[in-house]
CSV table of C-alpha atoms in Angstrom, one decimal:
chain,number,residue,atom,x,y,z
A,1055,MET,CA,-24.9,-0.5,-68.1
A,1056,SER,CA,-22.8,-1.0,-65.0
A,1057,THR,CA,-19.6,-3.1,-65.1
A,1058,PRO,CA,-19.8,-6.0,-62.6
A,1059,GLU,CA,-17.2,-5.7,-59.7
A,1060,ALA,CA,-14.3,-8.0,-60.0
A,1061,THR,CA,-14.2,-10.6,-57.2
A,1062,PRO,CA,-10.7,-10.7,-55.6
A,1063,GLU,CA,-9.0,-14.0,-55.8
A,1064,VAL,CA,-8.2,-15.6,-52.4
A,1065,GLU,CA,-5.4,-17.9,-52.3
A,1066,PRO,CA,-6.1,-21.1,-50.5
A,1067,ILE,CA,-4.4,-21.8,-47.2
A,1068,THR,CA,-2.5,-24.7,-48.8
A,1069,SER,CA,-0.7,-22.4,-51.1
A,1070,LEU,CA,0.5,-20.2,-48.2
A,1071,ILE,CA,1.7,-23.2,-46.3
A,1072,ALA,CA,3.5,-24.3,-49.4
A,1073,HIS,CA,5.5,-20.9,-49.5
A,1074,PRO,CA,9.2,-21.5,-50.0
A,1075,LEU,CA,10.2,-19.9,-46.7
A,1076,LEU,CA,7.9,-22.1,-44.8
A,1077,GLN,CA,9.5,-25.1,-46.3
A,1078,ASP,CA,13.1,-23.9,-45.3
A,1079,PRO,CA,14.2,-25.8,-42.2
A,1080,LYS,CA,16.6,-23.0,-41.3
A,1081,PHE,CA,13.9,-20.3,-41.5
A,1082,LEU,CA,11.6,-22.4,-39.3
A,1083,ALA,CA,14.3,-23.0,-36.7
A,1084,ALA,CA,15.0,-19.3,-36.6
A,1085,VAL,CA,11.3,-18.4,-36.0
A,1086,GLY,CA,11.0,-21.1,-33.4
A,1087,GLY,CA,14.1,-20.0,-31.7
A,1088,LEU,CA,12.8,-16.4,-31.6
A,1089,VAL,CA,9.5,-17.4,-30.2
A,1090,ILE,CA,11.1,-19.5,-27.4
A,1091,LEU,CA,13.5,-16.5,-26.7
A,1092,LEU,CA,10.5,-14.0,-26.4
A,1093,ILE,CA,8.7,-16.4,-24.1
A,1094,PHE,CA,11.8,-16.9,-21.9
A,1095,LEU,CA,12.4,-13.2,-21.7
A,1096,SER,CA,8.8,-12.5,-20.6
A,1097,PHE,CA,8.8,-15.0,-17.8
A,1098,PHE,CA,12.3,-13.9,-16.8
A,1099,ARG,CA,11.3,-10.3,-16.4
A,1100,GLN,CA,8.2,-11.3,-14.6
A,1101,SER,CA,10.0,-13.6,-12.1
A,1102,SER,CA,12.8,-10.8,-11.7
A,1103,SER,CA,10.1,-8.3,-10.6
A,1104,LEU,CA,8.6,-10.7,-8.1
A,1105,SER,CA,11.9,-11.4,-6.5
A,1106,THR,CA,13.1,-7.7,-6.3
A,1107,ARG,CA,10.1,-6.8,-4.4
A,1108,ARG,CA,11.2,-8.9,-1.4
A,1109,THR,CA,14.9,-8.1,-1.5
A,1110,GLY,CA,16.7,-5.3,0.2
A,1111,VAL,CA,15.5,-3.1,3.1
A,1112,PRO,CA,11.8,-3.6,3.9
A,1113,THR,CA,9.9,-0.4,3.1
A,1114,VAL,CA,6.8,0.8,5.1
A,1115,LEU,CA,4.7,3.7,4.3
A,1116,LEU,CA,2.9,5.9,6.9
A,1117,VAL,CA,-0.3,7.3,5.3
A,1118,GLY,CA,-3.5,8.7,6.5
A,1119,PRO,CA,-5.5,11.9,7.2
A,1120,SER,CA,-3.7,15.1,8.4
A,1121,ASP,CA,-3.4,15.5,12.2
A,1122,ALA,CA,-3.6,11.8,12.8
A,1123,GLY,CA,-0.1,11.7,14.3
A,1124,LYS,CA,2.1,10.2,11.4
A,1125,THR,CA,4.9,12.6,11.8
A,1126,ALA,CA,5.0,12.1,15.6
A,1127,LEU,CA,5.1,8.4,15.2
A,1128,PHE,CA,7.9,8.8,12.5
A,1129,ALA,CA,9.9,10.9,15.0
A,1130,LYS,CA,9.4,8.6,17.8
A,1131,LEU,CA,10.3,5.4,15.8
A,1132,VAL,CA,13.3,6.8,14.1
A,1133,HIS,CA,14.8,9.3,16.6
A,1134,ASN,CA,13.2,8.3,19.9
A,1135,VAL,CA,11.8,11.8,20.3
A,1136,TYR,CA,8.4,13.2,20.6
A,1137,PRO,CA,8.3,16.8,19.4
A,1138,GLN,CA,5.3,19.1,19.0
A,1139,THR,CA,4.4,18.6,15.3
A,1140,HIS,CA,2.3,20.3,12.7
A,1141,THR,CA,0.7,19.3,9.5
A,1142,SER,CA,3.5,18.0,7.2
A,1143,LEU,CA,3.7,19.2,3.6
A,1144,LYS,CA,6.9,17.3,2.7
A,1145,THR,CA,7.5,13.5,2.5
A,1146,SER,CA,10.0,12.2,5.1
A,1147,ILE,CA,12.1,9.2,4.2
A,1148,THR,CA,14.8,7.4,6.2
A,1149,THR,CA,16.2,4.1,7.1
A,1150,PHE,CA,16.7,3.1,10.7
A,1151,PRO,CA,17.3,0.0,13.0
A,1152,LEU,CA,14.1,-1.3,14.6
A,1153,THR,CA,14.3,-3.7,17.5
A,1154,SER,CA,11.6,-6.3,18.1
A,1155,PRO,CA,9.1,-5.4,20.8
A,1156,ASP,CA,9.0,-9.1,21.8
A,1157,GLU,CA,12.7,-9.7,21.8
A,1158,PRO,CA,14.6,-6.5,22.7
A,1159,GLU,CA,17.9,-8.3,22.8
A,1160,ALA,CA,17.6,-9.8,19.3
A,1161,PRO,CA,19.4,-8.1,16.4
A,1162,ALA,CA,17.7,-5.0,15.1
A,1163,ARG,CA,16.3,-5.0,11.5
A,1164,GLN,CA,16.9,-2.2,9.1
A,1165,ILE,CA,13.6,-0.6,8.0
A,1166,LYS,CA,13.0,2.2,5.4
A,1167,LEU,CA,10.1,4.3,6.7
A,1168,ILE,CA,8.3,6.8,4.5
A,1169,ASP,CA,6.1,9.4,6.1
A,1170,VAL,CA,3.5,10.5,3.3
A,1171,PRO,CA,1.7,13.8,4.1
A,1172,GLY,CA,-2.0,13.6,4.5
A,1173,HIS,CA,-2.8,17.2,3.2
A,1174,PRO,CA,-5.4,16.9,0.4
A,1175,ARG,CA,-3.2,18.9,-1.9
A,1176,LEU,CA,-0.5,16.2,-1.7
A,1177,LYS,CA,-2.9,13.1,-2.3
A,1178,ASP,CA,-0.7,11.9,-5.3
A,1179,GLU,CA,2.4,11.5,-3.0
A,1180,PHE,CA,1.2,7.9,-2.1
A,1181,GLY,CA,1.3,6.9,-5.8
A,1182,LYS,CA,5.0,7.9,-6.0
A,1183,TYR,CA,6.1,5.5,-3.3
A,1184,ALA,CA,3.5,2.7,-3.4
A,1185,ALA,CA,5.5,0.4,-5.6
A,1186,GLU,CA,8.3,0.3,-3.0
A,1187,ALA,CA,6.0,-0.7,-0.1
A,1188,TRP,CA,6.3,-4.0,1.7
A,1189,GLY,CA,3.5,-2.8,3.9
A,1190,VAL,CA,1.4,0.3,4.5
A,1191,VAL,CA,0.2,1.8,7.8
A,1192,PHE,CA,-3.0,3.9,7.6
A,1193,VAL,CA,-2.9,6.0,10.7
A,1194,VAL,CA,-6.3,7.3,12.2
A,1195,ASP,CA,-6.9,9.6,15.1
A,1196,VAL,CA,-9.2,7.2,16.9
A,1197,VAL,CA,-10.5,10.0,19.3
A,1198,GLY,CA,-11.7,12.3,16.4
A,1199,LEU,CA,-12.9,9.4,14.2
A,1200,VAL,CA,-16.5,9.7,15.3
A,1201,ARG,CA,-16.8,13.3,13.9
A,1202,ASN,CA,-14.5,12.6,10.9
A,1203,ALA,CA,-15.5,9.1,9.9
A,1204,GLY,CA,-16.8,9.9,6.4
A,1205,SER,CA,-13.7,11.9,5.3
A,1206,VAL,CA,-11.3,9.3,6.8
A,1207,ALA,CA,-13.0,6.4,5.0
A,1208,GLU,CA,-13.0,8.4,1.7
A,1209,GLN,CA,-9.2,8.0,1.7
A,1210,LEU,CA,-9.2,4.3,1.9
A,1211,PRO,CA,-10.6,3.2,-1.6
A,1212,PRO,CA,-7.7,4.9,-3.5
A,1213,ILE,CA,-5.2,3.3,-1.3
A,1214,LEU,CA,-6.8,-0.1,-1.3
A,1215,THR,CA,-7.2,0.1,-5.2
A,1216,THR,CA,-3.5,0.9,-5.7
A,1217,LEU,CA,-2.3,-1.9,-3.4
A,1218,SER,CA,-4.7,-4.4,-4.9
A,1219,ASN,CA,-3.5,-3.6,-8.4
A,1220,LEU,CA,0.2,-3.7,-7.2
A,1221,SER,CA,-0.5,-7.2,-5.7
A,1222,LEU,CA,-2.1,-8.4,-8.9
A,1223,ARG,CA,0.8,-7.2,-10.8
A,1224,THR,CA,3.5,-9.0,-8.6
A,1225,SER,CA,1.4,-12.0,-7.5
A,1226,GLN,CA,2.3,-11.1,-3.9
A,1227,PRO,CA,-0.1,-10.0,-1.2
A,1228,LEU,CA,0.5,-6.6,0.4
A,1229,LYS,CA,-0.2,-5.8,4.1
A,1230,LEU,CA,-2.2,-2.9,5.3
A,1231,LEU,CA,-2.3,-2.0,8.9
A,1232,ILE,CA,-5.1,0.3,10.0
A,1233,LEU,CA,-3.9,2.0,13.1
A,1234,ALA,CA,-6.0,3.5,15.9
A,1235,ASN,CA,-3.5,6.2,17.0
A,1236,LYS,CA,-3.9,8.4,20.2
A,1237,THR,CA,-5.5,5.4,21.9
A,1238,ASP,CA,-3.9,6.6,25.1
A,1239,LEU,CA,-6.4,9.4,25.3
A,1240,LEU,CA,-9.1,6.8,25.7
A,1241,ILE,CA,-7.7,5.7,29.1
A,1242,ARG,CA,-9.9,6.3,32.0
A,1243,PRO,CA,-10.1,8.1,34.4
A,1244,THR,CA,-7.3,10.2,32.9
A,1245,PRO,CA,-4.6,9.6,30.3
A,1246,PRO,CA,-1.2,9.1,31.6
A,1247,SER,CA,1.2,12.0,31.3
A,1248,SER,CA,4.3,9.8,31.1
A,1249,PRO,CA,6.3,7.9,29.9
A,1250,SER,CA,6.2,8.1,26.2
A,1251,PRO,CA,4.9,5.8,24.8
A,1252,PRO,CA,2.8,5.0,27.9
A,1253,ASN,CA,1.5,1.6,28.9
A,1254,ILE,CA,-2.1,1.1,27.5
A,1255,PRO,CA,-4.3,-1.3,29.3
A,1256,SER,CA,-5.6,-4.2,27.3
A,1257,PRO,CA,-9.3,-3.2,27.7
A,1258,THR,CA,-8.4,0.3,26.2
A,1259,LEU,CA,-6.6,-1.5,23.3
A,1260,SER,CA,-9.8,-3.6,22.7
A,1261,THR,CA,-12.0,-0.6,22.7
A,1262,ALA,CA,-9.8,1.2,20.2
A,1263,HIS,CA,-9.8,-1.9,17.9
A,1264,GLU,CA,-13.5,-2.3,18.0
A,1265,ARG,CA,-14.3,1.4,17.6
A,1266,LEU,CA,-11.9,1.7,14.6
A,1267,LYS,CA,-13.1,-1.4,12.8
A,1268,SER,CA,-16.8,-0.9,13.4
A,1269,ILE,CA,-16.8,2.7,12.3
A,1270,LEU,CA,-14.7,2.2,9.2
A,1271,THR,CA,-16.6,-1.0,8.2
A,1272,ARG,CA,-19.9,1.0,8.4
A,1273,GLU,CA,-18.5,3.8,6.3
A,1274,MET,CA,-16.9,1.5,3.7
A,1275,ASP,CA,-20.3,-0.2,3.5
A,1276,ARG,CA,-21.9,3.1,2.8
A,1277,LEU,CA,-19.3,3.9,0.1
A,1278,LYS,CA,-19.8,0.5,-1.5
A,1279,ALA,CA,-23.6,1.1,-1.8
A,1280,ALA,CA,-23.1,4.6,-3.2
A,1281,ARG,CA,-20.9,3.2,-6.1
A,1282,GLY,CA,-23.9,1.4,-7.4
A,1283,ALA,CA,-24.5,-2.2,-8.4
A,1284,GLY,CA,-23.0,-3.3,-5.0
A,1285,GLY,CA,-19.9,-1.4,-5.7
A,1286,VAL,CA,-18.6,-3.5,-8.5
A,1287,GLY,CA,-16.9,-1.8,-11.4
A,1288,GLY,CA,-16.7,1.6,-9.8
A,1289,ARG,CA,-14.0,4.1,-11.0
A,1290,ILE,CA,-11.7,6.2,-8.9
A,1291,GLU,CA,-9.8,9.3,-9.8
A,1292,GLY,CA,-7.1,11.6,-8.6
A,1293,ILE,CA,-4.7,9.6,-6.4
A,1294,GLY,CA,-2.1,9.3,-9.1
A,1295,LYS,CA,-2.0,6.0,-10.9
A,1296,VAL,CA,1.1,3.9,-10.3
A,1297,ALA,CA,3.0,3.1,-13.5
A,1298,GLY,CA,3.1,-0.5,-14.4
A,1299,THR,CA,0.0,-1.5,-12.3
A,1300,GLY,CA,-2.3,-2.2,-15.3
A,1301,SER,CA,-3.2,-5.7,-16.1
A,1302,GLY,CA,-1.3,-5.5,-19.4
A,1303,GLY,CA,-0.5,-8.5,-21.7
A,1304,PHE,CA,2.5,-10.4,-23.2
A,1305,TRP,CA,4.1,-7.3,-24.8
A,1306,THR,CA,3.6,-5.3,-21.7
A,1307,ARG,CA,5.2,-7.9,-19.5
A,1308,LEU,CA,8.0,-8.3,-22.1
A,1309,PHE,CA,8.9,-4.6,-22.8
A,1310,GLY,CA,6.9,-2.7,-20.2
A,1311,GLY,CA,8.1,-1.4,-16.7
A,1312,SER,CA,7.9,-3.3,-13.6
A,1313,ALA,CA,5.9,-2.3,-10.5
A,1314,SER,CA,8.9,-3.1,-8.4
A,1315,SER,CA,11.4,-0.8,-10.2
A,1316,GLY,CA,12.1,1.1,-7.1
A,1317,SER,CA,10.0,4.2,-7.7
A,1318,ALA,CA,6.7,4.6,-9.5
A,1319,ALA,CA,5.9,7.3,-11.9
A,1320,VAL,CA,2.7,9.1,-11.5
A,1321,GLU,CA,0.8,9.4,-14.8
A,1322,GLY,CA,-1.3,12.4,-13.8
A,1323,GLU,CA,-4.1,13.5,-11.7
A,1324,GLY,CA,-6.7,12.7,-14.4
A,1325,ASP,CA,-5.9,9.0,-14.3
A,1326,VAL,CA,-8.5,6.5,-13.3
A,1327,GLU,CA,-8.2,3.0,-11.8
A,1328,ASP,CA,-10.8,0.3,-11.6
A,1329,GLU,CA,-12.1,-0.3,-8.1
A,1330,ALA,CA,-13.7,-3.6,-8.8
A,1331,LEU,CA,-10.8,-5.4,-7.0
A,1332,ILE,CA,-11.7,-4.1,-3.6
A,1333,TRP,CA,-15.4,-4.1,-3.5
A,1334,GLY,CA,-16.1,-7.8,-3.7
A,1335,GLY,CA,-19.5,-9.1,-4.8
A,1336,LYS,CA,-23.0,-7.9,-3.8
A,1337,GLY,CA,-23.8,-7.5,-0.2
A,1338,ALA,CA,-22.2,-5.8,2.8
A,1339,TRP,CA,-18.7,-4.6,2.8
A,1340,ARG,CA,-16.0,-7.1,3.9
A,1341,TRP,CA,-12.3,-6.3,4.4
A,1342,GLU,CA,-11.6,-9.9,3.4
A,1343,ASP,CA,-13.0,-9.3,-0.1
A,1344,VAL,CA,-10.1,-6.8,-1.0
A,1345,GLU,CA,-8.1,-8.8,-3.4
A,1346,GLY,CA,-4.3,-9.1,-2.7
A,1347,VAL,CA,-4.4,-7.0,0.5
A,1348,GLU,CA,-4.2,-8.4,3.9
A,1349,VAL,CA,-5.8,-6.0,6.3
A,1350,GLU,CA,-4.8,-5.9,10.0
A,1351,TRP,CA,-5.8,-3.8,13.0
A,1352,ALA,CA,-3.7,-2.2,15.8
A,1353,ALA,CA,-3.7,0.7,18.3
A,1354,SER,CA,-1.0,3.1,19.5
A,1355,GLY,CA,-0.4,6.0,21.7
A,1356,LEU,CA,2.4,8.4,22.4
A,1357,GLY,CA,1.2,10.0,25.5
A,1358,MET,CA,1.5,13.7,26.4
A,1359,VAL,CA,4.1,16.0,24.6
A,1360,SER,CA,6.9,16.8,27.2
A,1361,VAL,CA,8.2,20.3,27.7
A,1362,GLY,CA,11.4,21.7,28.9
A,1363,LYS,CA,15.0,21.2,27.8
A,1364,GLU,CA,14.8,17.4,27.8
A,1365,LYS,CA,11.4,17.2,26.2
A,1366,ASP,CA,12.6,15.1,23.4
A,1367,LYS,CA,14.6,12.4,25.3
A,1368,VAL,CA,13.0,9.4,26.9
A,1369,GLU,CA,15.1,6.6,28.4
A,1370,ASP,CA,14.4,3.1,26.9
A,1371,ASP,CA,13.7,1.5,30.2
A,1372,GLU,CA,10.9,4.0,30.8
A,1373,GLU,CA,9.0,3.3,27.7
A,1374,GLY,CA,5.6,1.7,27.9
A,1375,ASP,CA,3.9,-0.6,25.4
A,1376,GLY,CA,2.0,2.1,23.4
A,1377,LEU,CA,3.9,1.3,20.2
A,1378,ASP,CA,4.4,-2.4,20.6
A,1379,GLU,CA,1.6,-3.3,18.1
A,1380,LEU,CA,2.9,-1.0,15.5
A,1381,LYS,CA,6.5,-2.0,15.9
A,1382,ARG,CA,5.5,-5.7,15.7
A,1383,PHE,CA,3.8,-5.0,12.4
A,1384,ILE,CA,6.7,-3.3,10.9
A,1385,PHE,CA,9.4,-5.6,12.3
A,1386,THR,CA,7.6,-8.7,10.9
A,1387,ILE,CA,6.7,-7.3,7.5
């Protein structure tokens, strides 16, 4: 004959409320004070992270495929030289004074510029510096875009995903400039050989803008359809997840790191991030659907590489407007 199982006694809630500690005013005051302190610290840390993202020297990242001309743009902006360059395998970082293309006599603004290599082996480099960025410039060779459209577009979802997560974390939108570089090569009948940068006619700038946006929009629409279910909820791997970009909760905000701590740790190549923030709802791809990222378009050109002893030096009064749209974006970031 089996022995019936004993049913555990459950104390009524009234007996718990009547616990001596809960009747002690000093204990209740201490608990209430601790809760208020934790809430205050949580919001203090969050507001501090928001403010530190917009103090100090503005930081701009140059990213994009190899051979797009990022290093040449970096050298021209920082050192006013246009050397013959090759594919970079090392990140270049510097702070330099930038004058406004619209008001050359106005005081220059200090800008921190980071040239991130586009070599596939170094794809995690972007994740190391993304948390510092006030804005990102995605540089594209507009002349070679037709034959490389697919591979160029493949680099955009990881960048957009990282920026969107950072924006969500800090409650501040981030700017992405998609730059049609080497636009001067589209000038007809022949591209100018000097100065550097050259003057680029308005019709050529418009052609570059339209070509860049139409081709990348088509490719992003293809990628969105390939993710399945309109692209919503896709996953992305391998760019190097930025520490602190997860949604997190109360304890994460209270004790976890901030996305604006200056440098972001990369958690490893196997990390994944949710792409849902960038694809929008069902239907065709729209740049406006990327949450927290303001996408802008521009064109640039440096002209022909000079040769000879003075190949690197160009007088300021000889410069054309080939970098004006890029400078305007960086200066007003």
